[in-house]
mmCIF file of C-alpha atoms and ligand atoms in Angstrom:
data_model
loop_
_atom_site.group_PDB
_atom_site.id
_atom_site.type_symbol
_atom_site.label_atom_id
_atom_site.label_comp_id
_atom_site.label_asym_id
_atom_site.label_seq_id
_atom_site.Cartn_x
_atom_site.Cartn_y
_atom_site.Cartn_z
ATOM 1 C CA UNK A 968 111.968 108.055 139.918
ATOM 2 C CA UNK A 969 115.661 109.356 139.562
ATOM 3 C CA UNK A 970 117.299 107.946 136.651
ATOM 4 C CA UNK A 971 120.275 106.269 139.207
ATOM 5 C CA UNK A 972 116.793 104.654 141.029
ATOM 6 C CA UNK A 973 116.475 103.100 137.413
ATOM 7 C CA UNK A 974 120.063 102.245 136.641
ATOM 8 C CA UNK A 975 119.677 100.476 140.446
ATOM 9 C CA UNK A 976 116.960 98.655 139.596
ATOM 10 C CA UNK A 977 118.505 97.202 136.027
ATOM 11 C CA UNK A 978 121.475 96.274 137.912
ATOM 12 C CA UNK A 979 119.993 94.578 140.597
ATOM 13 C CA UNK A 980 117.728 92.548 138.015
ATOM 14 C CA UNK A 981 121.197 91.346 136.110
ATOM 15 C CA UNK A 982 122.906 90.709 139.553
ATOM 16 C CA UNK A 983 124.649 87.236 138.352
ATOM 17 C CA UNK A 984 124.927 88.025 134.901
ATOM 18 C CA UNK A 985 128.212 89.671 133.230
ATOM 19 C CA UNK A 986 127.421 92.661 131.658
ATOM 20 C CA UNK A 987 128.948 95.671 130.363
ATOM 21 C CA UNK A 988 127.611 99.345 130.600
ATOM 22 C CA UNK A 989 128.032 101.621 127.837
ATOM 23 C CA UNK A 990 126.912 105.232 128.624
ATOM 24 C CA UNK A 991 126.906 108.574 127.070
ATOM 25 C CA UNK A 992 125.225 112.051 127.499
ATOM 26 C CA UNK A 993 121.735 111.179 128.085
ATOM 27 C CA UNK A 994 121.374 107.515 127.566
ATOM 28 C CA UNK A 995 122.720 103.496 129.236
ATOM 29 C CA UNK A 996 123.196 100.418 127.662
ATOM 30 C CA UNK A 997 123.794 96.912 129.286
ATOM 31 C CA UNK A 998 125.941 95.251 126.698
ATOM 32 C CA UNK A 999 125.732 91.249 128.077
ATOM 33 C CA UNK A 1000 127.072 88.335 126.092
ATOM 34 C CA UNK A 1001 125.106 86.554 123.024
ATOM 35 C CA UNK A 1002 124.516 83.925 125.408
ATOM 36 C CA UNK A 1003 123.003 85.926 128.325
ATOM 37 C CA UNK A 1004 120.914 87.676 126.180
ATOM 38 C CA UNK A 1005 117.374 85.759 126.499
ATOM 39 C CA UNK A 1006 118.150 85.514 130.253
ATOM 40 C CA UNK A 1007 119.025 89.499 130.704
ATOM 41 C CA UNK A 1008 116.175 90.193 128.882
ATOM 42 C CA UNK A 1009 113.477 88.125 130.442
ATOM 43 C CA UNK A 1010 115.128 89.168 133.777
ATOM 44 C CA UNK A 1011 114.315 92.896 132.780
ATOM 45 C CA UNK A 1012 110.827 92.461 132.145
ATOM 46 C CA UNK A 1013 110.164 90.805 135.160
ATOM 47 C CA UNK A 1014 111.906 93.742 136.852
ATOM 48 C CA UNK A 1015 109.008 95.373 134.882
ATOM 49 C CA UNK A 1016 110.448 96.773 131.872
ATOM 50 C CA UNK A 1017 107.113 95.244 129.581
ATOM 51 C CA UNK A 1018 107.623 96.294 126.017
ATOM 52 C CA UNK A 1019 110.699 97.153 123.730
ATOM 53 C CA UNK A 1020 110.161 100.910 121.791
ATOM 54 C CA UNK A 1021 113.045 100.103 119.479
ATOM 55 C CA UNK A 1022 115.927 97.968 118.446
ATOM 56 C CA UNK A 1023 119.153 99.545 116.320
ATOM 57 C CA UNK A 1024 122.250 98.018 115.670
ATOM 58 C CA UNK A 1025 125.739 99.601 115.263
ATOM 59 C CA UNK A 1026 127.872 98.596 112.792
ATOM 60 C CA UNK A 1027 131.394 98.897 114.017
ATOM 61 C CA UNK A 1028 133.317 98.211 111.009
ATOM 62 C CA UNK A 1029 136.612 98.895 112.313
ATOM 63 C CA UNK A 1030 136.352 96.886 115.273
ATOM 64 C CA UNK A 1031 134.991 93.790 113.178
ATOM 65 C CA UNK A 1032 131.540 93.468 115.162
ATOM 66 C CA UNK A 1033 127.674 94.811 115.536
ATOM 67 C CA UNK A 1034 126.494 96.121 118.366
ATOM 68 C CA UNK A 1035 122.670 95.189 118.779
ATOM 69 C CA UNK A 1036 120.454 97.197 121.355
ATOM 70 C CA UNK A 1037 117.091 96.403 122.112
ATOM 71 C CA UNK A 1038 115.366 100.028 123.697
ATOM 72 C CA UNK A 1039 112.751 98.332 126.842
ATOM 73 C CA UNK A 1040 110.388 100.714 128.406
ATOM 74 C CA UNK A 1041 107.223 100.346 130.637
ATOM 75 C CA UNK A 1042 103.802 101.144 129.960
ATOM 76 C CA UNK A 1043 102.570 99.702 133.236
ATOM 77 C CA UNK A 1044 104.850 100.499 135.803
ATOM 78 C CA UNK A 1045 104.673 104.437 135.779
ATOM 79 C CA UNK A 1046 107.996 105.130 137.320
ATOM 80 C CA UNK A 1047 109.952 103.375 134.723
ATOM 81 C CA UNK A 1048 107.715 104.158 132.013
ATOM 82 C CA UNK A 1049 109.741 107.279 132.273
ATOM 83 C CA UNK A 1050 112.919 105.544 131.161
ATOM 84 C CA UNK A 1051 114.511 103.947 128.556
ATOM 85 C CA UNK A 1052 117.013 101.441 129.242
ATOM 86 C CA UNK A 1053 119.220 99.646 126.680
ATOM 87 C CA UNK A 1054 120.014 96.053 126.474
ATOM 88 C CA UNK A 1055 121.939 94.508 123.901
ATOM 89 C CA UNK A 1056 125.106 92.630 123.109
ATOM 90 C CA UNK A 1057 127.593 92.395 119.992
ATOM 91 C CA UNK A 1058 128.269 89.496 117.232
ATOM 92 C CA UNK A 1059 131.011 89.363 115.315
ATOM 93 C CA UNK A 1060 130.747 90.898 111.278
ATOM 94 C CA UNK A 1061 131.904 87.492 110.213
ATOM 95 C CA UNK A 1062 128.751 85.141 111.927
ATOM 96 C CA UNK A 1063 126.011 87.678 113.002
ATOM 97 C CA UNK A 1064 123.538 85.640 114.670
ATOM 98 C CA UNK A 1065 121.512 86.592 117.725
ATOM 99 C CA UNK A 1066 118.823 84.886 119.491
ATOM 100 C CA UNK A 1067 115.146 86.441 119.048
ATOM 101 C CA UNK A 1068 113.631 88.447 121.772
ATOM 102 C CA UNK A 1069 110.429 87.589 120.193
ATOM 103 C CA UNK A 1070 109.289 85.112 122.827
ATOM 104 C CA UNK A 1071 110.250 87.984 125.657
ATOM 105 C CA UNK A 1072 108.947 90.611 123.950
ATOM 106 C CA UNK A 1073 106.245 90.419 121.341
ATOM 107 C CA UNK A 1074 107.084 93.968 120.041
ATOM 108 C CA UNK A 1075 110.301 93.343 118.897
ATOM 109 C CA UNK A 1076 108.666 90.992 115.869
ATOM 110 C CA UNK A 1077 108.658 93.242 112.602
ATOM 111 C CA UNK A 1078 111.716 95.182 114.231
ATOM 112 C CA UNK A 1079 114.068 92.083 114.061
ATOM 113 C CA UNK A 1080 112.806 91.485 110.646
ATOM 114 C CA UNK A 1081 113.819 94.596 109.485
ATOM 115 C CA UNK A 1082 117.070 94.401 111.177
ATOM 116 C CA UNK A 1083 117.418 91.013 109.136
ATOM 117 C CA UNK A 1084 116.742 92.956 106.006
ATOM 118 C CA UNK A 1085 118.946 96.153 106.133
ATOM 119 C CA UNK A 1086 121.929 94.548 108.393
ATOM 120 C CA UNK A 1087 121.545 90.339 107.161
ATOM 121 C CA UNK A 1088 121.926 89.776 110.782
ATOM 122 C CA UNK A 1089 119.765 86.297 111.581
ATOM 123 C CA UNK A 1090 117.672 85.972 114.452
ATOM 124 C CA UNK A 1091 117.610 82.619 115.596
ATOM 125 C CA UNK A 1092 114.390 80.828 116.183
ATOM 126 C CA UNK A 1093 112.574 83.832 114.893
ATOM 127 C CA UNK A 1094 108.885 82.646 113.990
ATOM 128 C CA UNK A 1095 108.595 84.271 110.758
ATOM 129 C CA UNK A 1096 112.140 85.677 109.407
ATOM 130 C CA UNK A 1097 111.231 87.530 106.326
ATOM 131 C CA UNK A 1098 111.869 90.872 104.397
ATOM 132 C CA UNK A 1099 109.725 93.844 105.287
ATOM 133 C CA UNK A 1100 110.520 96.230 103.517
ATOM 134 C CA UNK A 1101 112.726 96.019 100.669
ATOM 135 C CA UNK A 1102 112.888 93.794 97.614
ATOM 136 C CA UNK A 1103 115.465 91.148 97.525
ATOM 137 C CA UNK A 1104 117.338 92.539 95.230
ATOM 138 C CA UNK A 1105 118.164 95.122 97.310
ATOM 139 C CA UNK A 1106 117.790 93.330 100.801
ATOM 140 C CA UNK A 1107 120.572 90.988 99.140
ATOM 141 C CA UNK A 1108 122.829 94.065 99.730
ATOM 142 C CA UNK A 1109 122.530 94.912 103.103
ATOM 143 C CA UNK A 1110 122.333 98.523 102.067
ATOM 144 C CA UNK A 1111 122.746 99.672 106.000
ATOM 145 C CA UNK A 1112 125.734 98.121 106.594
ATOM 146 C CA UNK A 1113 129.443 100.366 106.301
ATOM 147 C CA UNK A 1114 130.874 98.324 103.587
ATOM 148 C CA UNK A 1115 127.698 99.298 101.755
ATOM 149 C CA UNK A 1116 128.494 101.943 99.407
ATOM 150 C CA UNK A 1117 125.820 104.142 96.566
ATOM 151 C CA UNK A 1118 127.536 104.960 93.756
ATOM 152 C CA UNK A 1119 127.323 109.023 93.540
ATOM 153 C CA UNK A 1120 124.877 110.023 91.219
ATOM 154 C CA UNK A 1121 125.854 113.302 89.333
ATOM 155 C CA UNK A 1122 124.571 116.601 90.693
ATOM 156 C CA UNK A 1123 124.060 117.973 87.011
ATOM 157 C CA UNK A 1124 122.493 115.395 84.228
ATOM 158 C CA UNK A 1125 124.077 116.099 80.994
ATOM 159 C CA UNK A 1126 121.307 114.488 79.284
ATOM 160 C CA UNK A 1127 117.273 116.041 79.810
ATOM 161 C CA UNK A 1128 115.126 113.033 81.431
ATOM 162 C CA UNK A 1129 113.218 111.345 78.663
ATOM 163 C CA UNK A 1130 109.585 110.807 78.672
ATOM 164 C CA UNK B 1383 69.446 81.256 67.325
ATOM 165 C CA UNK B 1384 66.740 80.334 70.040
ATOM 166 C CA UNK B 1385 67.688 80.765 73.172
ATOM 167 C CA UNK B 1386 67.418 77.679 75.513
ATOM 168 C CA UNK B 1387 64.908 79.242 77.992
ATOM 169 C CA UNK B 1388 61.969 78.799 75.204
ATOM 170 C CA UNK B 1389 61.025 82.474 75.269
ATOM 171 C CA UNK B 1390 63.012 83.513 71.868
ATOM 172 C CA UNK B 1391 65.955 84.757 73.277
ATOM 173 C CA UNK B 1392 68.826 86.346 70.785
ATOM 174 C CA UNK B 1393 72.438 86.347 71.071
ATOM 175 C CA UNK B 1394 73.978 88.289 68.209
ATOM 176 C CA UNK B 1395 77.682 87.345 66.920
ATOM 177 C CA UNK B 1396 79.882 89.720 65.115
ATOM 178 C CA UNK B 1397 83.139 90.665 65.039
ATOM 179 C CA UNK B 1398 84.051 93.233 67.579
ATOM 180 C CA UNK B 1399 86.755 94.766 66.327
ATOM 181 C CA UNK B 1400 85.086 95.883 63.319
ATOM 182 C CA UNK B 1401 82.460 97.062 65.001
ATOM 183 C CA UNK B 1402 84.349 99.242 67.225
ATOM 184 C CA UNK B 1403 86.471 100.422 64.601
ATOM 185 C CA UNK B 1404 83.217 101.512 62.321
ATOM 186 C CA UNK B 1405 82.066 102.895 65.315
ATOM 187 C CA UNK B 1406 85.220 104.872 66.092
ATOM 188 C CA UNK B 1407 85.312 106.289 61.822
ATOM 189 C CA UNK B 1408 81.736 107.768 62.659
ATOM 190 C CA UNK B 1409 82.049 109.257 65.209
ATOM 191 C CA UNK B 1410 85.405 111.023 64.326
ATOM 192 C CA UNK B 1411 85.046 111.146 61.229
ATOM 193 C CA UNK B 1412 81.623 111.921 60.019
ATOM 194 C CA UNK B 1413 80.180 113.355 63.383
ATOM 195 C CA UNK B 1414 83.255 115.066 64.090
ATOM 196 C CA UNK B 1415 83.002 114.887 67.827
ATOM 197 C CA UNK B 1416 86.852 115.130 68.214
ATOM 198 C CA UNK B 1417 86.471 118.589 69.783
ATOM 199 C CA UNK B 1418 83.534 117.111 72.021
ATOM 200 C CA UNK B 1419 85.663 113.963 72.719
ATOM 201 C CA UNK B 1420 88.873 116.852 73.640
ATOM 202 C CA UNK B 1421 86.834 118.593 76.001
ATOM 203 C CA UNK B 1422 84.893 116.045 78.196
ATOM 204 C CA UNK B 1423 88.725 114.318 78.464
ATOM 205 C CA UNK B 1424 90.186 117.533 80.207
ATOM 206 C CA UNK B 1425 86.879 118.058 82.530
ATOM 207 C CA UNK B 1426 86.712 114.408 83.600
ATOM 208 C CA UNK B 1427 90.180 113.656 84.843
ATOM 209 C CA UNK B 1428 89.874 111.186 87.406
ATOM 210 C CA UNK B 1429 93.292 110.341 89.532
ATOM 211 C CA UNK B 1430 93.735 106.689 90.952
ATOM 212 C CA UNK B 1431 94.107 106.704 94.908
ATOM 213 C CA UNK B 1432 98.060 105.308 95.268
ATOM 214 C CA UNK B 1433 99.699 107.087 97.256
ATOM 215 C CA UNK B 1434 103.267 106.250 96.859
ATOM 216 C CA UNK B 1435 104.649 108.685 99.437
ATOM 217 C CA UNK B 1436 104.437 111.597 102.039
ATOM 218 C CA UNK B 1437 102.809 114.057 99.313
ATOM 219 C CA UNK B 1438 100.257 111.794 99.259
ATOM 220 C CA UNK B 1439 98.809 114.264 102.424
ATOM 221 C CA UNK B 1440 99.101 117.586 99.985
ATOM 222 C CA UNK B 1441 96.981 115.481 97.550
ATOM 223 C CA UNK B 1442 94.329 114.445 100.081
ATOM 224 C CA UNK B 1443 94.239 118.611 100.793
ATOM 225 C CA UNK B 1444 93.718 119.472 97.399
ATOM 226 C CA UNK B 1445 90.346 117.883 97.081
ATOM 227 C CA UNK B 1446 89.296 119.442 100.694
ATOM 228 C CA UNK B 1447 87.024 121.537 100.862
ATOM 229 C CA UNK B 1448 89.381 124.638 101.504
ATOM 230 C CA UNK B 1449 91.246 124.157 97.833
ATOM 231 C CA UNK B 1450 88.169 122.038 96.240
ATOM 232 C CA UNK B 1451 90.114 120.109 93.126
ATOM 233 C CA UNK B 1452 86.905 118.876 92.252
ATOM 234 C CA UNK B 1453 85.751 122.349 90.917
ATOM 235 C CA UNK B 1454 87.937 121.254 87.903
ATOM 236 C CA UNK B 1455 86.199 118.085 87.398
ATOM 237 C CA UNK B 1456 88.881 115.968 88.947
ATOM 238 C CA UNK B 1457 87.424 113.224 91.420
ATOM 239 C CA UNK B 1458 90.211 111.040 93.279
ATOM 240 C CA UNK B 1459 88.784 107.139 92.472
ATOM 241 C CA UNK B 1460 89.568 103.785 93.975
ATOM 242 C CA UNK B 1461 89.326 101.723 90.873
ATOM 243 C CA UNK B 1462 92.385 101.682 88.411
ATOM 244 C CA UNK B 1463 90.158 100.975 85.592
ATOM 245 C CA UNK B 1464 87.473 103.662 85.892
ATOM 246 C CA UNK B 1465 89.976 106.490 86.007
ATOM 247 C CA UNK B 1466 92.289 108.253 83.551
ATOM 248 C CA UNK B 1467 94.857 109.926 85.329
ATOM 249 C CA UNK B 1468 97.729 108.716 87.936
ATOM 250 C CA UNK B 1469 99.251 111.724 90.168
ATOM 251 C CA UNK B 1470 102.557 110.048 91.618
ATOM 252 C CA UNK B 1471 102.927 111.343 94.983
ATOM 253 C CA UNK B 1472 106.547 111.634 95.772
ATOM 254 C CA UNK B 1473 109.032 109.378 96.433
ATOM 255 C CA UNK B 1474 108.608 105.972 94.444
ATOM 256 C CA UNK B 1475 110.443 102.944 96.205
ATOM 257 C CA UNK B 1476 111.889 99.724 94.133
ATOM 258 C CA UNK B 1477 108.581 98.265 95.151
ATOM 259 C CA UNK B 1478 106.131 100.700 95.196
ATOM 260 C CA UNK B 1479 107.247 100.902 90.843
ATOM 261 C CA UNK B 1480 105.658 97.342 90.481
ATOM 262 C CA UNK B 1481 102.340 98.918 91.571
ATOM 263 C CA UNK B 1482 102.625 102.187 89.631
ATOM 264 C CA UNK B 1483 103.115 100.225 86.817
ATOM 265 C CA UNK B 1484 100.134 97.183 87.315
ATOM 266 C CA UNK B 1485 98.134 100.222 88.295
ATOM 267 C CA UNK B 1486 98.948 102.079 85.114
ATOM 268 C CA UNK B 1487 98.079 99.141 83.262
ATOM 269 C CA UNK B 1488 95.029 98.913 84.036
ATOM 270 C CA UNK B 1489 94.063 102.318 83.292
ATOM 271 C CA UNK B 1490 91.746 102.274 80.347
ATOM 272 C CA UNK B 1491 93.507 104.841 77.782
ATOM 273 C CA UNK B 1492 93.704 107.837 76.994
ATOM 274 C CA UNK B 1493 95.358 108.178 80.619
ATOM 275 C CA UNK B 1494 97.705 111.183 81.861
ATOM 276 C CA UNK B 1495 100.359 111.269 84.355
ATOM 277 C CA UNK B 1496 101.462 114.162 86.774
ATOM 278 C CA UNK B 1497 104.669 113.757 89.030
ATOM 279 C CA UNK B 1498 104.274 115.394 92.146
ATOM 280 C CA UNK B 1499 107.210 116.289 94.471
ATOM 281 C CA UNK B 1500 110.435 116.839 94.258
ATOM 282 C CA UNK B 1501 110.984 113.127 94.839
ATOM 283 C CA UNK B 1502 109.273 112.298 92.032
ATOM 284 C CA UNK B 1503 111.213 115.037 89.869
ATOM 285 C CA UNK B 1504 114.284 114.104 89.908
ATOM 286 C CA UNK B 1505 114.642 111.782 93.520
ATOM 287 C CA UNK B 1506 114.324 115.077 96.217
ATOM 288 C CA UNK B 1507 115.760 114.632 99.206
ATOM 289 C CA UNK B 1508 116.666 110.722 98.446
ATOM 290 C CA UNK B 1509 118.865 111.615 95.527
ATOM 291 C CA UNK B 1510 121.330 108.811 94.946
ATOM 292 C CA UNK B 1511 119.251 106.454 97.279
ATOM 293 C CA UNK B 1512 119.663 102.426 96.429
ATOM 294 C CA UNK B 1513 115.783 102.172 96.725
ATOM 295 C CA UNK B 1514 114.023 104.535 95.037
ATOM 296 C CA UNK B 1515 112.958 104.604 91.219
ATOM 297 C CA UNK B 1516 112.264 107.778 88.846
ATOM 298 C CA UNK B 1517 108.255 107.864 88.132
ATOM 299 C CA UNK B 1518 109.781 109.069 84.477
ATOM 300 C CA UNK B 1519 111.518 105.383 84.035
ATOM 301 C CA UNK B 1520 108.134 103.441 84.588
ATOM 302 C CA UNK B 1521 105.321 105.356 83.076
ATOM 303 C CA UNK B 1522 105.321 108.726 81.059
ATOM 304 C CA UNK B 1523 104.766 111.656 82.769
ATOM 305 C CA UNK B 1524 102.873 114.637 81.232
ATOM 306 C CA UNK B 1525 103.183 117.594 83.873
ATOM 307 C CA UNK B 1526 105.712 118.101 87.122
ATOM 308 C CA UNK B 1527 104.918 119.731 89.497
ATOM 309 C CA UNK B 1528 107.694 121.134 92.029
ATOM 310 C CA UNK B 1529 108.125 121.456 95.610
ATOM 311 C CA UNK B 1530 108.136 119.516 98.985
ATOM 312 C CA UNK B 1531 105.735 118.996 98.994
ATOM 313 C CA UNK B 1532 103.920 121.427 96.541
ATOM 314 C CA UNK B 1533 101.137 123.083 97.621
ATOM 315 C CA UNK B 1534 97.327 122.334 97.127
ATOM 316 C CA UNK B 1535 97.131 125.364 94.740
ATOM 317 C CA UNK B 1536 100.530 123.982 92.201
ATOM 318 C CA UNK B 1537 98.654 120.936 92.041
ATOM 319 C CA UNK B 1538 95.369 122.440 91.173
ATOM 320 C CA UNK B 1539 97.481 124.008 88.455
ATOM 321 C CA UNK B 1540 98.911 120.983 87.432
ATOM 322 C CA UNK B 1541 95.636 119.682 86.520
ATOM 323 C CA UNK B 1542 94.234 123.147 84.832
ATOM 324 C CA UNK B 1543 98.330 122.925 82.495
ATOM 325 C CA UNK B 1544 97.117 119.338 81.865
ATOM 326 C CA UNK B 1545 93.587 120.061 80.644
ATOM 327 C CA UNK B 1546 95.306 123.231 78.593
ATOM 328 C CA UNK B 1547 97.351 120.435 77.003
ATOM 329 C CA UNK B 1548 94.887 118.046 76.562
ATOM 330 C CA UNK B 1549 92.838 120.871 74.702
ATOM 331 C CA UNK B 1550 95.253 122.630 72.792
ATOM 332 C CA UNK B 1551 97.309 119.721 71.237
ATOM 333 C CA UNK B 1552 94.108 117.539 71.174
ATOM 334 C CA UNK B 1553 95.919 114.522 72.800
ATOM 335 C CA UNK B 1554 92.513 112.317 73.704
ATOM 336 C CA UNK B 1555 91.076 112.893 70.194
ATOM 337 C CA UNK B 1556 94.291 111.790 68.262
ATOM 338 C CA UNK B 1557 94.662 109.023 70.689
ATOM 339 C CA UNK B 1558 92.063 107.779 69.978
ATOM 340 C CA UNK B 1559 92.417 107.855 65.773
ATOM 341 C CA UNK B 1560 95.541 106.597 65.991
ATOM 342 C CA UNK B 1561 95.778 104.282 68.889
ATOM 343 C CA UNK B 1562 98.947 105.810 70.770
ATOM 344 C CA UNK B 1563 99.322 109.632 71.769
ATOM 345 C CA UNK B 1564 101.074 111.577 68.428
ATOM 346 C CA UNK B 1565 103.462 113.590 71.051
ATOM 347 C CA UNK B 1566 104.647 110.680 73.152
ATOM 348 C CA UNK B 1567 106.617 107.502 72.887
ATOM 349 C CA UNK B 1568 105.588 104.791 74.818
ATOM 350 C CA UNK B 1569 107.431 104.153 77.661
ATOM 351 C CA UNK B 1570 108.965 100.864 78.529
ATOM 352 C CA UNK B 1571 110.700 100.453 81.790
ATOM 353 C CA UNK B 1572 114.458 99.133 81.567
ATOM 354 C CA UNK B 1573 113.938 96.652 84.021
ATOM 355 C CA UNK B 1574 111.173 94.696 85.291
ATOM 356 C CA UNK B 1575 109.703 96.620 87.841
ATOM 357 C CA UNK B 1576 107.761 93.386 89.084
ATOM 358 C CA UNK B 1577 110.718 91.137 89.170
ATOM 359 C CA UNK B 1578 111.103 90.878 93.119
ATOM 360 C CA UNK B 1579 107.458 89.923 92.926
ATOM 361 C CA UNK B 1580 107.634 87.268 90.199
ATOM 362 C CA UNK B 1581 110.632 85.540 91.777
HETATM 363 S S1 LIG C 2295 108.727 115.691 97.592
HETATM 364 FE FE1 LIG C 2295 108.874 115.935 99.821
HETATM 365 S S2 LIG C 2295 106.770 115.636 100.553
HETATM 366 FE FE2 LIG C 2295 106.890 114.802 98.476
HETATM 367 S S3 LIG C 2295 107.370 112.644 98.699
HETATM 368 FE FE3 LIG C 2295 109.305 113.724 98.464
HETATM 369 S S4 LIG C 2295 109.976 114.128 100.563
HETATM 370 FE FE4 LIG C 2295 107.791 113.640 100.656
#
């Protein structure tokens, strides 16, 4: 399958639906509204996309929002299990708060929780919202976000390590 | 006192602490097994399975059959309390410190510590990371080892510069007379390693 047979097929399955499409060398994203977003998706996995492989989120400080993408692929259907096709949408910086996926897709689970944890963006109606990974202390941070900053660490210690 | 089963049972009752510290005079003192006590330390070095981080492969190589650690009388153990020596493998997180500490613990003394990696130097390739903790800040480490990850054969070493230390300065022997190491202070971490777990 040709990778416009793919694009086709995702547009065909959000016929109805206003979406956006972000592309660039190599990859697609369907950027739909917050509200569209459990539709679009469920849409897309009836079209046969079964499973998401990964979900990211751009922080787009400037522009005052997050961009969200959810990565669906196929393990069934063999044609599209050779593409990748991104769905997603964008919340502002100020209230980020997405639906879950979780009842589309069951693999997007631990991913939203660790989304929650390095971004502090909410899933709503997420069955079990807590931190993965990090301790609160540092989860409390949001360390992936821009406005996140480490404090440089000199190159050269002055003083030996002790112990 | 009779026991309560009617065959003449004995329970003896003394104080412990005596005992073990009569115990401890003869045997350093008078039997002078200090040497004895030196030696059996360096060839029974037994490191704690935690693997903190990716060098936790290179370690899981050394005791292979190809590089054979155990030829220096080094067995990897699960149980924190039947082994003596911790080998941090790498990188050590904000959380993963809370278990090198509770694991260090636990160890019955005298107990070594080699830092392996790197990460575990002086942070590696997460220098100036928000999440990551230097082993030297939680527990006291007694060799480094460099690299990334080192090799089967620098950690073999490790092990063969801990046993030289162990022997030369006769750190098991004195730790034992006195209590604490003579070379070392004890190291207290800063801040509560544990605290995201407590609450
Ligand atoms: S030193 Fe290298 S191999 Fe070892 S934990 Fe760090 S990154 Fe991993």
């Amino acid at each position: 399958m040709s990778l416009d047979q793919a694009r086709r097929i995702v547009e065909e399955a959000l016929s109805g639906i206003e979406y956006r499409v972000d592309e660039g060398k190599g990859f697609i994203e369907f950027i739909v509204a917050k509200e569209n977003l459990v539709e679009a998706a469920s849409r897309l996995k009836k079209a046969g996309f079964d499973h998401v492989k990964s979900l990211t989120v751009v922080d787009y400080k400037a522009e005052d929002k997050f961009k969200i993408v959810y990565h669906a692929s196929s393990y069934l259907n063999e044609d599209l299990a050779k593409v990748i096709v991104g769905i997603g949408t964008e919340v502002p910086r100020s209230n980020p708060k997405v639906p879950t996926l979780v009842y589309v897709w069951r693999s997007v689970e631990f991913q939203e929780r660790e989304v929650f944890e390095f971004f502090g963006i909410e899933f709503e109606d997420h069955p079990d919202l807590r931190l993965l990974l990090l301790a609160p202390q540092v989860a409390e941070k949001k360390p992936l976000r821009k406005d996140f900053i480490v404090k440089e660490e000199p190159i050269i210690r002055t003083k030996p390590p002790t112990g | 006192m009779e026991g309560n089963g009617g065959n003449g049972g004995r329970v003896y009752v003394g104080n412990l602490d005596k005992s073990a510290k009569r115990a401890k005079q003869l045997v350093m003192g008078k039997l002078r097994m200090g040497k004895a006590v030196d030696w059996a330390t360096a060839f029974s070095l037994w490191p704690v399975h935690l693997t903190t981080s990716c060098c936790g492969c290179e370690f899981a190589a050394t005791w292979s059959p190809r590089f054979d650690a155990e030829q220096h009388g080094a067995l990897p153990w699960v149980g924190a309390r039947q082994t003596n020596m911790i080998l941090i493998e790498g990188t050590v997180t904000k959380k993963m410190a809370c278990a090198v500490r509770v694991t260090w613990e636990q160890m019955p003394s005298p107990k070594f510590a080699i830092a392996m990696g790197a990460c575990a130097i002086d942070g590696g390739i997460f220098y100036n990371s928000y999440n990551i903790v230097r082993p030297w800040e939680i527990i006291p480490v007694d060799v480094y080892i460099p690299g990334c990850p080192p090799r089967p054969e620098a950690v073999a070493r490790a092990i063969i510069e801990l046993q030289r230390k162990i022997r030369k300065q006769r750190v098991a022997s004195k730790w034992i007379e006195e209590g604490w190491r003579p070379d070392r202070e004890y190291v207290k971490p800063k801040e509560d390693p544990c605290s995201w777990w407590r609450g």
